[in-house]
Short mmCIF file of C-alpha atoms and ligand atoms in Angstrom, two decimals:
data_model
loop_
_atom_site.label_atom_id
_atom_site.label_comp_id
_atom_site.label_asym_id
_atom_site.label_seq_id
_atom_site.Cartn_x
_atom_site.Cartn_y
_atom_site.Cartn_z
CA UNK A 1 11.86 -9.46 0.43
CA UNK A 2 9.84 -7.59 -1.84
CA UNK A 3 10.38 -4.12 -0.48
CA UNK A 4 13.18 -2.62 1.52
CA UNK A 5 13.53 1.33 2.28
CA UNK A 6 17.05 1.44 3.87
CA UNK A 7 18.29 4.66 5.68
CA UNK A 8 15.95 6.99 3.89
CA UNK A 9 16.26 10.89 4.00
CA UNK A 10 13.93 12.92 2.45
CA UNK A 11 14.00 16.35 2.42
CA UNK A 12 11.86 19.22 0.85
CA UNK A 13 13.23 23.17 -0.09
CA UNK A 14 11.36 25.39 2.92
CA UNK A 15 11.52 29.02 2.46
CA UNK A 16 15.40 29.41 2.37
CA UNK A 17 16.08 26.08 4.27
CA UNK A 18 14.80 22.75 3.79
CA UNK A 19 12.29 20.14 5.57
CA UNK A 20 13.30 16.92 6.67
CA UNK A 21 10.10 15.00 5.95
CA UNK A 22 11.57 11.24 6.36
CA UNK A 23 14.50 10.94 8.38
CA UNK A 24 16.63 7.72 8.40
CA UNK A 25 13.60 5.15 7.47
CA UNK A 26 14.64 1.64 7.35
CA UNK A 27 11.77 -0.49 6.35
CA UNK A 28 11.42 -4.15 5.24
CA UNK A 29 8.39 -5.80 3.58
CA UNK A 30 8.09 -9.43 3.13
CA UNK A 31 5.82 -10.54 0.62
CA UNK A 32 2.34 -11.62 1.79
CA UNK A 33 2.49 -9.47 4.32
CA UNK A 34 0.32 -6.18 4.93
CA UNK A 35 2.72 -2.89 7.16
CA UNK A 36 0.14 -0.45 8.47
CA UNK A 37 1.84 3.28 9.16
CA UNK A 38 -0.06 5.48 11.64
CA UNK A 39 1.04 8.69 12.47
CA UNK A 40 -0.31 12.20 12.69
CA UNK A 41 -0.89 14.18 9.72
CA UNK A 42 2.20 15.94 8.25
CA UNK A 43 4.48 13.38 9.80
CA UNK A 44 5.80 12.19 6.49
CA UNK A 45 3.34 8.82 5.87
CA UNK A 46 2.32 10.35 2.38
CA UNK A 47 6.11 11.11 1.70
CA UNK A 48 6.74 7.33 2.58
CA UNK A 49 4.82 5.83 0.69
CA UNK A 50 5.95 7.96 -2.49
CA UNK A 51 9.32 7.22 -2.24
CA UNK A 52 8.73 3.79 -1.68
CA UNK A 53 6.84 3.75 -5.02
CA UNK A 54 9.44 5.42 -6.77
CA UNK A 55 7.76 8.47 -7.66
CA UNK A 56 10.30 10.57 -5.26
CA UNK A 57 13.69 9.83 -5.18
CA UNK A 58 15.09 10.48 -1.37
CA UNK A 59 18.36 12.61 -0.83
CA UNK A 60 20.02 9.36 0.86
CA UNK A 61 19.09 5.94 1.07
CA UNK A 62 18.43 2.78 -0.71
CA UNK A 63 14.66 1.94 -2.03
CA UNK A 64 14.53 -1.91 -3.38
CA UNK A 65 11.32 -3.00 -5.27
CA UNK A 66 11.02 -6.78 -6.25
CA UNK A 67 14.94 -7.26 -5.53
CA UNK A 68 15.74 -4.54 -8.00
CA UNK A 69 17.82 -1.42 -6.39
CA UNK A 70 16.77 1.61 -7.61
CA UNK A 71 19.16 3.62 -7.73
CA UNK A 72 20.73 4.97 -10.38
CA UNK A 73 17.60 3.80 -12.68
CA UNK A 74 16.56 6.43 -14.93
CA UNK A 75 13.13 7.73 -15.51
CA UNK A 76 12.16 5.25 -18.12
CA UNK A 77 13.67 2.19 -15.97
CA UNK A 78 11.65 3.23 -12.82
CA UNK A 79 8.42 3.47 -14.55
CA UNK A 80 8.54 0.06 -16.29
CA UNK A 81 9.75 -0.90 -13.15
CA UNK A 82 6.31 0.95 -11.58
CA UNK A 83 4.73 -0.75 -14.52
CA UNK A 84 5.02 -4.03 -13.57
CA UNK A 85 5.88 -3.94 -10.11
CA UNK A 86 3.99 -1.71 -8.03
CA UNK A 87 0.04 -1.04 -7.59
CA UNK A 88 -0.61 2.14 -5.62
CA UNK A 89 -4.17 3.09 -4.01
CA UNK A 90 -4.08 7.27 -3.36
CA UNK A 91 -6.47 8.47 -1.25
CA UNK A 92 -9.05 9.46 -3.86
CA UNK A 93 -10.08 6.95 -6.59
CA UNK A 94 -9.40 9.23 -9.45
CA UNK A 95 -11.92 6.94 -11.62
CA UNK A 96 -12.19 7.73 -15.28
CA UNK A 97 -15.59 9.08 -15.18
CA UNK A 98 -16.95 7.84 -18.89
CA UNK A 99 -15.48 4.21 -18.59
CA UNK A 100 -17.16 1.22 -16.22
CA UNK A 101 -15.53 -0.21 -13.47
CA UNK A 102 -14.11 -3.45 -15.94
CA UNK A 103 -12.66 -0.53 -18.11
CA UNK A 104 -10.83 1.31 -15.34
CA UNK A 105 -8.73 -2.22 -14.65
CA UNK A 106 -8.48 -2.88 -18.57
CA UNK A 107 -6.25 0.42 -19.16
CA UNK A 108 -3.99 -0.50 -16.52
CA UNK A 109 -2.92 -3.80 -19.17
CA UNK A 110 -3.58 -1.58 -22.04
CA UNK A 111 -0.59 0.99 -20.57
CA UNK A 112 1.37 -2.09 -19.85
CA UNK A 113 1.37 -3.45 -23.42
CA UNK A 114 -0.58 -6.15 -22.39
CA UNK A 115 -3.13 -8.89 -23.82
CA UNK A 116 -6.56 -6.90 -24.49
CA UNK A 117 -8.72 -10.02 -24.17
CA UNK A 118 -6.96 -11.86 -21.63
CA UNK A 119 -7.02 -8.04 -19.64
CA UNK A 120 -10.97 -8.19 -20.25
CA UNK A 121 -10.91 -11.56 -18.03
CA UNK A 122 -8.87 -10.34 -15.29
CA UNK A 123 -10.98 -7.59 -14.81
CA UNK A 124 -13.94 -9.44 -14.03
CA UNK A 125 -11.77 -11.96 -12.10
CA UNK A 126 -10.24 -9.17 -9.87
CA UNK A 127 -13.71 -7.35 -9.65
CA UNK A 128 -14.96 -10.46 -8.65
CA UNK A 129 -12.75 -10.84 -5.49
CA UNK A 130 -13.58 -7.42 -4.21
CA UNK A 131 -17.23 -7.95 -4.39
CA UNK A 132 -18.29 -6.38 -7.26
CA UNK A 133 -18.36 -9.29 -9.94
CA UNK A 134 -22.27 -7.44 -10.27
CA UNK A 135 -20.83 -3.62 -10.90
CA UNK A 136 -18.33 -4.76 -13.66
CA UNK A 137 -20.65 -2.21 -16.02
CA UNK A 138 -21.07 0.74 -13.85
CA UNK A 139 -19.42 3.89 -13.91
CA UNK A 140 -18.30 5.56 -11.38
CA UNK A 141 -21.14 7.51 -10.60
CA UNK A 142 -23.18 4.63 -10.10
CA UNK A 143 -20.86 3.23 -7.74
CA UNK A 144 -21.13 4.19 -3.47
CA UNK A 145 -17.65 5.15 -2.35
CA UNK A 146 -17.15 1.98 -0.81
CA UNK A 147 -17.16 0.35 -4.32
CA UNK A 148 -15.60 3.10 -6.08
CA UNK A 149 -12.54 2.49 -3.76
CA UNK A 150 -13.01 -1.05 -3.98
CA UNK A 151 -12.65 -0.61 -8.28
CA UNK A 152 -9.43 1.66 -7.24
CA UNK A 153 -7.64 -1.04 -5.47
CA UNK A 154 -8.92 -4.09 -7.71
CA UNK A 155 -7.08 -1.68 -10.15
CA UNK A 156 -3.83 -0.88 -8.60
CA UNK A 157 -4.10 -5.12 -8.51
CA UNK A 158 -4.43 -5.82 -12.11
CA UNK A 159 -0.96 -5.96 -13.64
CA UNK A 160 -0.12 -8.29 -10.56
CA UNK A 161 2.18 -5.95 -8.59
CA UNK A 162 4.85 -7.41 -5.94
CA UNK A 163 4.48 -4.23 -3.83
CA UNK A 164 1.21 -2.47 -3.06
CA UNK A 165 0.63 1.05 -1.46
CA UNK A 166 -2.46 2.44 -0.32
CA UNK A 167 -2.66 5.83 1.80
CA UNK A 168 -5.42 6.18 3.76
CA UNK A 169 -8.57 4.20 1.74
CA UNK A 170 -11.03 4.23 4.66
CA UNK A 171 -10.87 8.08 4.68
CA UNK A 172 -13.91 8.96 3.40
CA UNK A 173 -15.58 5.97 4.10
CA UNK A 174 -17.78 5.28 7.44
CA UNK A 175 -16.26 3.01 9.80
CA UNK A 176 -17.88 0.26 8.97
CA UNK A 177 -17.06 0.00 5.26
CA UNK A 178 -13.39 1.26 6.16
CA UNK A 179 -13.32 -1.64 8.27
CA UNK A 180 -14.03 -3.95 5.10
CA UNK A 181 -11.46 -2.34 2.62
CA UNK A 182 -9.03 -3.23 5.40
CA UNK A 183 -10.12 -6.61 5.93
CA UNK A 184 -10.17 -7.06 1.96
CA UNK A 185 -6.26 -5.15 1.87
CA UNK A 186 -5.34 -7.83 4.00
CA UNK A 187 -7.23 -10.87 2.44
CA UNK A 188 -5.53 -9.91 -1.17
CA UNK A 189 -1.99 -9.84 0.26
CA UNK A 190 -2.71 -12.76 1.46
CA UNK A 191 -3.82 -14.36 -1.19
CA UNK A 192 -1.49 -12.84 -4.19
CA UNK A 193 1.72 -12.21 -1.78
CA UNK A 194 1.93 -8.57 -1.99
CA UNK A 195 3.89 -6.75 0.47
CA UNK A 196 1.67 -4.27 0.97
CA UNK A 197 2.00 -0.81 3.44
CA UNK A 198 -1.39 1.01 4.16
CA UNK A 199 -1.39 4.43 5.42
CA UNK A 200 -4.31 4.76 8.16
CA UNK A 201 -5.00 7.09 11.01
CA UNK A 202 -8.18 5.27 12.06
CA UNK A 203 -5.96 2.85 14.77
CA UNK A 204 -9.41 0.74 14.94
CA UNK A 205 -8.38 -0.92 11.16
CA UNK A 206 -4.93 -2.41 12.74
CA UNK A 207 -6.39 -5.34 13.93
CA UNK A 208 -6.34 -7.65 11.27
CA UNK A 209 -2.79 -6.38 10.25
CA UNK A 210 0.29 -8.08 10.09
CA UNK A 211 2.60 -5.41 11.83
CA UNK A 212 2.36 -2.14 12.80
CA UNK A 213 4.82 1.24 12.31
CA UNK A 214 4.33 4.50 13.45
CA UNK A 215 5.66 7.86 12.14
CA UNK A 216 6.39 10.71 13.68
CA UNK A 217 8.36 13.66 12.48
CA UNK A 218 9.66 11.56 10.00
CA UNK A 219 10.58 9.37 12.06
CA UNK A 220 9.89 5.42 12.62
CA UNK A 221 9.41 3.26 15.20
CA UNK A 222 7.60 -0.39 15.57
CA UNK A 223 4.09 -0.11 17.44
CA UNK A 224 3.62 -2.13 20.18
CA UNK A 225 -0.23 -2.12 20.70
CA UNK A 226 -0.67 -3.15 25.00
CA UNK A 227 -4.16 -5.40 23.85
CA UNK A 228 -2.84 -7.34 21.51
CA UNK A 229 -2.13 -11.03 23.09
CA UNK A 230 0.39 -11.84 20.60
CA UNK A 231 3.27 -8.73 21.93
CA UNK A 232 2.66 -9.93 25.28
CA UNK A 233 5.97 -12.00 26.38
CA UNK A 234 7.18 -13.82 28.87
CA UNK A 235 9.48 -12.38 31.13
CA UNK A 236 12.97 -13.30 30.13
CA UNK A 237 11.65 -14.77 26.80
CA UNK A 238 14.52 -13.18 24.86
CA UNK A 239 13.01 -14.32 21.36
CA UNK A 240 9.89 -13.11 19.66
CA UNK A 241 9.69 -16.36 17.12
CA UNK A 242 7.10 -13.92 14.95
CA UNK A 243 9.70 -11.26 14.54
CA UNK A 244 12.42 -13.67 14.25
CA UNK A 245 10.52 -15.50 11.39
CA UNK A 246 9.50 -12.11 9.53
CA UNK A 247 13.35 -10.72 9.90
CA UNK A 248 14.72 -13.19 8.35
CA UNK A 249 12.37 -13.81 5.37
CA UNK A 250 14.10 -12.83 2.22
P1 ADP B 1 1.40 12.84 5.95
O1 ADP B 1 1.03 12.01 4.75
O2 ADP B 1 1.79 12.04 7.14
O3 ADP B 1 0.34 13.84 6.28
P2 ADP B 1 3.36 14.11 4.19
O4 ADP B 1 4.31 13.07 3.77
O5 ADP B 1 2.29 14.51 3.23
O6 ADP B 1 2.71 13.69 5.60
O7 ADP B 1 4.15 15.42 4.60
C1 ADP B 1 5.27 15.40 5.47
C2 ADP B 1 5.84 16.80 5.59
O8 ADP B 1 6.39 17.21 4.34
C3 ADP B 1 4.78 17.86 5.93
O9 ADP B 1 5.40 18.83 6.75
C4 ADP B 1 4.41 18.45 4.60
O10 ADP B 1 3.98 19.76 4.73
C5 ADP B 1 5.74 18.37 3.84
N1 ADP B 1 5.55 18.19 2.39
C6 ADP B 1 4.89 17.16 1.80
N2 ADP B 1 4.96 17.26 0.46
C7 ADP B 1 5.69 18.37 0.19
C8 ADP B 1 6.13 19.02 -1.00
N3 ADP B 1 5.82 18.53 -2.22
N4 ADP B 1 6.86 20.15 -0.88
C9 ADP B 1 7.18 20.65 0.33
N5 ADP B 1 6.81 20.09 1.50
C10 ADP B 1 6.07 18.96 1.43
MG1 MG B 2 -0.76 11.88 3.64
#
């Protein structure tokens, strides 16, 4: 299990009170397996996906990254442990404007104390598998969004993360291209066993995930889409063999 969120409560100070923004979370991501969280906005997806990163520590509740519990880490232990263990995607690229796409992925090993010339490699390698082997030299502004979003998540990939968060990357993309950074979300955790949860409100992009979870209110519950073949049961079938298989994955 590469990430588990166990009885999370979040809360944030509200005027004279506070706001409960996750409320008991339990969440468990196997590795090589992409979570997509719908909900509507202010429901607490954002706040989710912090915590689970480690950049907000909850009131209650356990957060494990990579098999390491975080709690009671300090703030130098949970950003090594950031460092070389998570990738997160925000919702805007935040390029470095003066440096190419290669150059945005190089700093992430440069920040990480790692290999210069082997990090020069990777770059092109990971650019490569997002479809941009061709843009390695651009910068930013002579990138499309698609691609500049595509050199955002090729980044959040380079110092091989276990856990990979991404809120909302088709936002300001048409449907089309939002359509392919899913597909291409999916393909990489695939491919380098990520557990990865995606924040999306466009429910057309669930289709080639692996599970779904919606929030509401801070809340979560397990979406049960009515089209999909694969959550239609028998009756009396008392065992879903998927879910059974992804519980008990460790
Ligand atoms: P979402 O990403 O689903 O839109 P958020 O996690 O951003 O939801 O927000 C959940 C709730 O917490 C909202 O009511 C929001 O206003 C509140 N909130 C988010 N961040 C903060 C903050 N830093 N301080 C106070 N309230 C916040
Ligand atoms: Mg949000």
């Amino acid at each position: 299990m590469n990430l588990r969120l166990t009885d999370i409560t979040l809360t944030y100070p509200d005027g004279a009170g506070r706001l409960t923004a996750l409320d008991r979370i339990s969440l468990e991501v196997p590795a090589g397996t992409v979570v997509a969280a719908v909900g509507p906005s202010g429901s607490g997806k954002s706040s989710l996906l912090a915590v689970a990163a480690t950049l907000i520590t909850p009131d209650s509740g356990s957060v494990t990254v990579a098999g390491r519990e975080t709690r009671g880490l300090g703030p130098g232990a949970l950003a090594e442990l950031r460092r070389s263990h998570v990738g997160v995607v925000f919702q805007q690229p935040n390029l470095l404007p003066s440096l190419t796409a290669a150059e945005q992925l190089q700093v992430m090993a440069h920040l990480a104390g790692r290999n210069p010339r082997r990090a020069r490699s990777r770059a092109l390698e990971l650019l490569d598998s997002v479809g941009l082997a061709r843009q390695a030299d651009r910068r930013p502004h002579q990138l499309s969004g698609g691609q500049r979003q595509r050199v955002n998540i090729a980044r959040a990939l380079m110092n091989e993360p276990s856990v990979l968060l991404v809120d909302e990357p088709t936002s300001a993309l048409d449907r089309e291209r939002g359509a392919a950074v899913m597909d291409l979300l999916v393909s990489l955790t695939h491919e380098r066993s990520t557990a990865t949860v995606v924040v999306t409100h466009d429910r057309s992009h669930l289709r080639a995930v692996d599970r779904t979870v919606e929030v509401h209110d801070g809340r979560l519950t397990e979406h049960r889409p009515e089209h999909h073949p694969e959550h239609h049961q028998k009756e009396g079938l008392q065992e879903d063999p998927v879910a059974h298989r992804s519980q008990s994955a460790t």
